[in-house]
PDB file of C-alpha atoms in Angstrom:
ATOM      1  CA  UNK D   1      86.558 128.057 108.551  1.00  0.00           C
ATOM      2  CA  UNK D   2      87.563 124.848 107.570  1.00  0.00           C
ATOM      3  CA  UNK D   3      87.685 125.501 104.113  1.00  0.00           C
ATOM      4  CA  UNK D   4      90.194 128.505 104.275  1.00  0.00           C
ATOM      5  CA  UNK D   5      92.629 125.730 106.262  1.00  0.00           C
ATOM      6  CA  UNK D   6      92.241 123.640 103.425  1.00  0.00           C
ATOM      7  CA  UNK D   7      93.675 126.255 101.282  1.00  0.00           C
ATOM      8  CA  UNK D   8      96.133 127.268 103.281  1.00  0.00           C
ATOM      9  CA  UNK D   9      97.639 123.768 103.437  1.00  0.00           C
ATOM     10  CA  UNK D  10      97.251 123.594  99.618  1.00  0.00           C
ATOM     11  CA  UNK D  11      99.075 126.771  99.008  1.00  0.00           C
ATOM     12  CA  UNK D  12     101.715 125.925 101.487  1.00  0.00           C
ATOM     13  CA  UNK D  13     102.047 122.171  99.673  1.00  0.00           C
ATOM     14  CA  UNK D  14     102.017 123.978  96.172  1.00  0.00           C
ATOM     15  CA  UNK D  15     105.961 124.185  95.700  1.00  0.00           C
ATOM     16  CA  UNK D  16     106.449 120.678  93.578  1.00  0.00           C
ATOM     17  CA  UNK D  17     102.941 120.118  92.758  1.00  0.00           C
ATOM     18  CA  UNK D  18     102.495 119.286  89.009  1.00  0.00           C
ATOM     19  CA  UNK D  19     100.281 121.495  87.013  1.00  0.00           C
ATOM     20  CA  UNK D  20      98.638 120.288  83.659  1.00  0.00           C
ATOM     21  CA  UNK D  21      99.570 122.746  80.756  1.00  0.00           C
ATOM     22  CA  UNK D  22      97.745 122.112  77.494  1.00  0.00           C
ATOM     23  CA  UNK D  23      97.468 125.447  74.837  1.00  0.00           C
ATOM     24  CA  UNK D  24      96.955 123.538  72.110  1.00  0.00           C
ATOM     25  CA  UNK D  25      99.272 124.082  69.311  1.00  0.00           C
ATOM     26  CA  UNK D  26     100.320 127.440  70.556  1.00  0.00           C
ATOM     27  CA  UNK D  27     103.500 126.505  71.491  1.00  0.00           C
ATOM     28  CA  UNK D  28     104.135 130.247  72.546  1.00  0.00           C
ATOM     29  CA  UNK D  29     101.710 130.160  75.174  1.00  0.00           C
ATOM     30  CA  UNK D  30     103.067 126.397  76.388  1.00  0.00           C
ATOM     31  CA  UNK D  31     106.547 128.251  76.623  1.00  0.00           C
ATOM     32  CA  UNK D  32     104.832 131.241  78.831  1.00  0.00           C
ATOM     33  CA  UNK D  33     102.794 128.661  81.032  1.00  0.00           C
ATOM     34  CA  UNK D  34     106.099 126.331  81.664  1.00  0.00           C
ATOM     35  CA  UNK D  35     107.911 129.441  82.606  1.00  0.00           C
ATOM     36  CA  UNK D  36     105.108 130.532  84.782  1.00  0.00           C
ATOM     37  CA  UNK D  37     104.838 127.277  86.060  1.00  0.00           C
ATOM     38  CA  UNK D  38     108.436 126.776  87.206  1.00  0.00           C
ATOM     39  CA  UNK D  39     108.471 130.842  88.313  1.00  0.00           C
ATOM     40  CA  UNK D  40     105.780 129.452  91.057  1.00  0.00           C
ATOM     41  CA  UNK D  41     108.187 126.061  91.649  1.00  0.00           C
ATOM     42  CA  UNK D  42     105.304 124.278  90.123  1.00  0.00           C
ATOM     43  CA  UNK D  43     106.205 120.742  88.178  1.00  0.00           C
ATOM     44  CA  UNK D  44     104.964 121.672  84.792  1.00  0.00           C
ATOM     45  CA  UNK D  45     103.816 118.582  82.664  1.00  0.00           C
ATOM     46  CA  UNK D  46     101.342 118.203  79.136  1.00  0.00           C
ATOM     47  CA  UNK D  47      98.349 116.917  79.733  1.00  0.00           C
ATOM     48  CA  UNK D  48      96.255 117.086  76.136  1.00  0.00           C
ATOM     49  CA  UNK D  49      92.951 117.790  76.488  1.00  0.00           C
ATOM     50  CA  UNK D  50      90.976 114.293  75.648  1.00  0.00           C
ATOM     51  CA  UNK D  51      93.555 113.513  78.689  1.00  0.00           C
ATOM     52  CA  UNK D  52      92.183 116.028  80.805  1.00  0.00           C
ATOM     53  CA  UNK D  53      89.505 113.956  82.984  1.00  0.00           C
ATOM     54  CA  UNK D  54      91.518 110.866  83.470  1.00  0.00           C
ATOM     55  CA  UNK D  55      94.093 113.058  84.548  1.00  0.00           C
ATOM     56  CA  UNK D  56      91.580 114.990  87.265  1.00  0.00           C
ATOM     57  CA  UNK D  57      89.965 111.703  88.204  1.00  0.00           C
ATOM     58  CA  UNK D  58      93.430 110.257  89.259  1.00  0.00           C
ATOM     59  CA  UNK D  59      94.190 113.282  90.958  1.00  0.00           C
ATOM     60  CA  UNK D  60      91.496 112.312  92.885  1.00  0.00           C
ATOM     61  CA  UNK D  61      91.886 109.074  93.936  1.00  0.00           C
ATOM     62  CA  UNK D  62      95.013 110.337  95.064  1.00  0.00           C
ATOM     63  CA  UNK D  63      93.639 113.451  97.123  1.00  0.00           C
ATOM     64  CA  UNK D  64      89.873 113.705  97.346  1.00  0.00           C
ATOM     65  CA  UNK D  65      89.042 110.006  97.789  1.00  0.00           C
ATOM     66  CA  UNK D  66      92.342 109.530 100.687  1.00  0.00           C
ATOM     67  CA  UNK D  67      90.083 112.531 102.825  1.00  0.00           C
ATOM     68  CA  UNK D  68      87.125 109.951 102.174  1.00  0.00           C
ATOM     69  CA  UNK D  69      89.231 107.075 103.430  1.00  0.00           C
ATOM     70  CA  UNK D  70      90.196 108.810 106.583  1.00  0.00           C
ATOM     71  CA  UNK D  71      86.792 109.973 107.293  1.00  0.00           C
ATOM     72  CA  UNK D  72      85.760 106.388 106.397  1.00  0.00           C
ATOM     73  CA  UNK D  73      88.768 105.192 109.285  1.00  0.00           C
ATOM     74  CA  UNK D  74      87.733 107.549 111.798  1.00  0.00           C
ATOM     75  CA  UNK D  75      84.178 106.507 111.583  1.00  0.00           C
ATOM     76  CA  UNK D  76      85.237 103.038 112.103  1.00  0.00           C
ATOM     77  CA  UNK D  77      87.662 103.729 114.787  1.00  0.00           C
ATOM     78  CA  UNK D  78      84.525 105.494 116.564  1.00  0.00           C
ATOM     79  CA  UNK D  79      82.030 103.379 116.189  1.00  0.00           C
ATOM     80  CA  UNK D  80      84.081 100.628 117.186  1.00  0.00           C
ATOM     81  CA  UNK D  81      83.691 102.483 121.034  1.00  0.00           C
ATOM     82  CA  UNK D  82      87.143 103.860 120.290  1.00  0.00           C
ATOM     83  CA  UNK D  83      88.570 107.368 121.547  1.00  0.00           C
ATOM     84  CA  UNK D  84      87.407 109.229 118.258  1.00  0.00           C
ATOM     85  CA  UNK D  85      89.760 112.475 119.283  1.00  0.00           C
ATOM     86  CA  UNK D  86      92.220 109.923 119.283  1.00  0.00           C
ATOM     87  CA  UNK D  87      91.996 108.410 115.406  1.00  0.00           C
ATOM     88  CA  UNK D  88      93.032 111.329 113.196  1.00  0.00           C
ATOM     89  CA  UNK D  89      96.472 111.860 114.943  1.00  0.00           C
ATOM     90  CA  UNK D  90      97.183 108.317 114.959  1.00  0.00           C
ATOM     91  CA  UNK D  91      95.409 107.966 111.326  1.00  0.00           C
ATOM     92  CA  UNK D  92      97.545 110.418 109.904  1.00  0.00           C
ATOM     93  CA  UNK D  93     100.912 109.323 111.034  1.00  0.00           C
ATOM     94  CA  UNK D  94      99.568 105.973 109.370  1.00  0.00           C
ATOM     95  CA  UNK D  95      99.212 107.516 106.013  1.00  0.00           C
ATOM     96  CA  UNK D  96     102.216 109.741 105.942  1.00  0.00           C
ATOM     97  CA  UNK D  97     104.415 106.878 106.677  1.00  0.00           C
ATOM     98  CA  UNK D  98     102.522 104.545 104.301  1.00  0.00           C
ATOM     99  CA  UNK D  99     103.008 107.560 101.668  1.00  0.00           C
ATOM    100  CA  UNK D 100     106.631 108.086 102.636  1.00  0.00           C
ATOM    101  CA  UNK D 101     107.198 103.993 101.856  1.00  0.00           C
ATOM    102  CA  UNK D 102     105.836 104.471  98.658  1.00  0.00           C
ATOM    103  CA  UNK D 103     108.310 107.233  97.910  1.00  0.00           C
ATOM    104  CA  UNK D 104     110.913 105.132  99.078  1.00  0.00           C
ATOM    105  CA  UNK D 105     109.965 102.562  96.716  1.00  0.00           C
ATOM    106  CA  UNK D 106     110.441 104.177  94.105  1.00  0.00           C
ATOM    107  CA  UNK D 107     106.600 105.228  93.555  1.00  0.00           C
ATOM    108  CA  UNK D 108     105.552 101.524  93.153  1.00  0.00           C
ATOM    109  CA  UNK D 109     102.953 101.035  96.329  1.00  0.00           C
ATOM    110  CA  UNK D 110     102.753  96.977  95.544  1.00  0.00           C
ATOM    111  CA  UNK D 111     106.651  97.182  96.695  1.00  0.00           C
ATOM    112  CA  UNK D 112     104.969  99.775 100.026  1.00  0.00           C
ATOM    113  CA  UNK D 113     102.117  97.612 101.028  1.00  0.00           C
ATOM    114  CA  UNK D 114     102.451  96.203 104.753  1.00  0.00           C
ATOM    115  CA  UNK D 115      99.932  94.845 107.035  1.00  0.00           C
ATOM    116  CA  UNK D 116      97.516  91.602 106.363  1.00  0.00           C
ATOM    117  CA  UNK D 117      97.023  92.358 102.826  1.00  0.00           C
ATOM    118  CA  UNK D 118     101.262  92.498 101.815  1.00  0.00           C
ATOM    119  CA  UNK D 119     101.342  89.385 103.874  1.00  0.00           C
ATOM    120  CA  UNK D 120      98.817  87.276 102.448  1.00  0.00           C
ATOM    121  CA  UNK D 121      96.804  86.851 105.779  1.00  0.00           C
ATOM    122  CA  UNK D 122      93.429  85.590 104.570  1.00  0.00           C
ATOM    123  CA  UNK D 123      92.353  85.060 108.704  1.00  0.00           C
ATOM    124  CA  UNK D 124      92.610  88.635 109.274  1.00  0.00           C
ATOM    125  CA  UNK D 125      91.411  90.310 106.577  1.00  0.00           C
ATOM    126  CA  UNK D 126      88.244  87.922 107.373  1.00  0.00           C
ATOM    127  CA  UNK D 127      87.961  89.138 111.087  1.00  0.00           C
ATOM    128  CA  UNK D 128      88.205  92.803 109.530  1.00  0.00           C
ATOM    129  CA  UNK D 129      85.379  92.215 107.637  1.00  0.00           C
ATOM    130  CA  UNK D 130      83.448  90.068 110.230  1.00  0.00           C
ATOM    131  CA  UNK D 131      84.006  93.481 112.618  1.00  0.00           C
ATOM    132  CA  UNK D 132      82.446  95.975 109.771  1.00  0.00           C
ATOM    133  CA  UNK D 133      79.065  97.162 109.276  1.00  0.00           C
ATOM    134  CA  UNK D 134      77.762  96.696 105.784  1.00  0.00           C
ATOM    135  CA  UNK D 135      79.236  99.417 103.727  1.00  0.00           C
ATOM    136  CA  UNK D 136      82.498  99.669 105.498  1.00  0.00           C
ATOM    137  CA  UNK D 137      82.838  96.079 104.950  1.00  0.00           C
ATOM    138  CA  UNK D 138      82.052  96.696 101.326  1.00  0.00           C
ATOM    139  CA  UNK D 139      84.447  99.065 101.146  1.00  0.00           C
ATOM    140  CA  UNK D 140      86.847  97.456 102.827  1.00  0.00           C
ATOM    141  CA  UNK D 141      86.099  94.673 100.740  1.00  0.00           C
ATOM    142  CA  UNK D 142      86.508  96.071  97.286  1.00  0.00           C
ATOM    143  CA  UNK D 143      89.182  97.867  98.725  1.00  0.00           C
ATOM    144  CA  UNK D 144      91.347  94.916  99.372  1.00  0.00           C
ATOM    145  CA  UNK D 145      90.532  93.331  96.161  1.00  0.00           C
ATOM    146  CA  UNK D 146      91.626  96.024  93.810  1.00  0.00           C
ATOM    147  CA  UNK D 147      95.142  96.109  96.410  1.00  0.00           C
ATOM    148  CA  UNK D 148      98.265  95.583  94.192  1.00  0.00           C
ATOM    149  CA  UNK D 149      99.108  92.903  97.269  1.00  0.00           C
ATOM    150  CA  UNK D 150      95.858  90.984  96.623  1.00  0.00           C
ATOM    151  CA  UNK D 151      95.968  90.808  92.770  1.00  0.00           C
ATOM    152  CA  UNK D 152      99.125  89.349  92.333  1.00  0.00           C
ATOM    153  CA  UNK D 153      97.813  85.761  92.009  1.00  0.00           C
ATOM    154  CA  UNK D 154      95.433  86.722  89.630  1.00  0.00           C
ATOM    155  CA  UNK D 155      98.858  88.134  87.499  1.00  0.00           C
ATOM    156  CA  UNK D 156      98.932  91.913  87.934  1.00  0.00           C
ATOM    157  CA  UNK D 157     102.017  92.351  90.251  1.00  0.00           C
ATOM    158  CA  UNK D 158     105.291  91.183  88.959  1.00  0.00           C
ATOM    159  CA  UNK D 159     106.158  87.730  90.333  1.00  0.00           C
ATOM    160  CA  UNK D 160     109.047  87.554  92.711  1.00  0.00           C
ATOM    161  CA  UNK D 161     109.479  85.682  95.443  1.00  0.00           C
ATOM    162  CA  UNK D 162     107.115  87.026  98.210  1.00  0.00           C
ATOM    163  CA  UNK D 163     104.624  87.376  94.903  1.00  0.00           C
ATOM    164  CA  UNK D 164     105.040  83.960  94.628  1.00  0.00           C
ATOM    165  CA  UNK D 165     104.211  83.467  98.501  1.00  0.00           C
ATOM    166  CA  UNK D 166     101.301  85.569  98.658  1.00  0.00           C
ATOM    167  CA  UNK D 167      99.934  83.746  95.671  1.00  0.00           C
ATOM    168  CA  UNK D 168      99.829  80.565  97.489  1.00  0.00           C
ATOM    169  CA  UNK D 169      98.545  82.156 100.786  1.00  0.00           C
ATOM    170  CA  UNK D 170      95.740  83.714  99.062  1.00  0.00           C
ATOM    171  CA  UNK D 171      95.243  81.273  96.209  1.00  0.00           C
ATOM    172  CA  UNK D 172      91.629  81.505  95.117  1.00  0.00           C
ATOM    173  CA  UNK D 173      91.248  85.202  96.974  1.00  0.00           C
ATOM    174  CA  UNK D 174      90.469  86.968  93.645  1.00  0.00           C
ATOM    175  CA  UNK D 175      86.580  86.620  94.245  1.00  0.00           C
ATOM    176  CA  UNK D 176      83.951  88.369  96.680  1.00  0.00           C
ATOM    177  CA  UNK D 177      82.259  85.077  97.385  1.00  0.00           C
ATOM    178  CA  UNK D 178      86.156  84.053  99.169  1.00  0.00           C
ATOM    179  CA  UNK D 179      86.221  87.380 101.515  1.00  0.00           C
TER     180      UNK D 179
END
């Protein structure tokens, strides 16, 4: 079923993965876990326990909640009257590269951001949202606002000169009541 693909593409993605190790003050067992760790080419890092859930959560917005946003994408893409069969192949080549570019930028996806958003185009992002249904528009919404793109003129991103740009494109942007 689907589920056994799933972890079959998680096993064969394991090599590199981090894996939390936390045995307390038994710094024994942290020696056996790194060294079982690395023996699976695992990246092994300490994560203390009162870490623990921020740690899971981020995991994921980085993994769960990107399989919500492509389901999310498809389901736009089809009920725009779009070839559905069509959206995941072209969806995931989308993310991969949009991944790769934040690799390439040295993990910093503000410096990977392309499309309306990294340019500052307020008329677009409003057509996106005048084409969604309520909570895709909502999403897409609160999506854009929390973008490291669209928060640099309220002071989040480092300013540098297309910073400075975007902030005068989308000055006043940082509220709902704007998009």
């Amino acid at each position: 079923g689907s589920g056994e693909a799933a972890q079959r593409a998680a096993l064969a993605a394991l090599p590199g993965a981090a894996v939390a190790i936390d045995a307390g003050a038994d710094a024994e067992l942290a020696q056996d876990l790194r060294a079982l760790a690395s023996g699976l080419v695992l990246l092994p890092i300490t994560v203390p326990g009162a870490a623990r859930a921020a740690y899971h959560a981020s995991a994921h917005y980085a993994a769960a909640f990107l399989c919500v946003l492509l389901q999310q994408a498809q389901d736009i893409w089809r009920d725009s009257g779009l070839p559905w069969q069509q959206a995941m192949n072209a969806l995931l080549t989308l993310a991969q590269s949009t991944l790769q570019a934040v690799a390439s930028s040295d993990g910093v996806p503000a410096l990977a951001m392309a499309g309306s958003m990294a340019r500052g185009d307020v008329a677009t992002v409003q057509r996106h949202l005048q084409a969604l249904p309520g909570q895709a528009r909502d999403g897409y919404r609160l999506l854009a606002l929390r973008s490291p793109s669209a928060s640099s003129p309220c002071g989040s991103v480092p300013p540098g000169p297309a910073a400075m740009r975007r902030s005068n494109t989308l000055k006043g942007a940082c509220t709902r009541s704007n998009w």
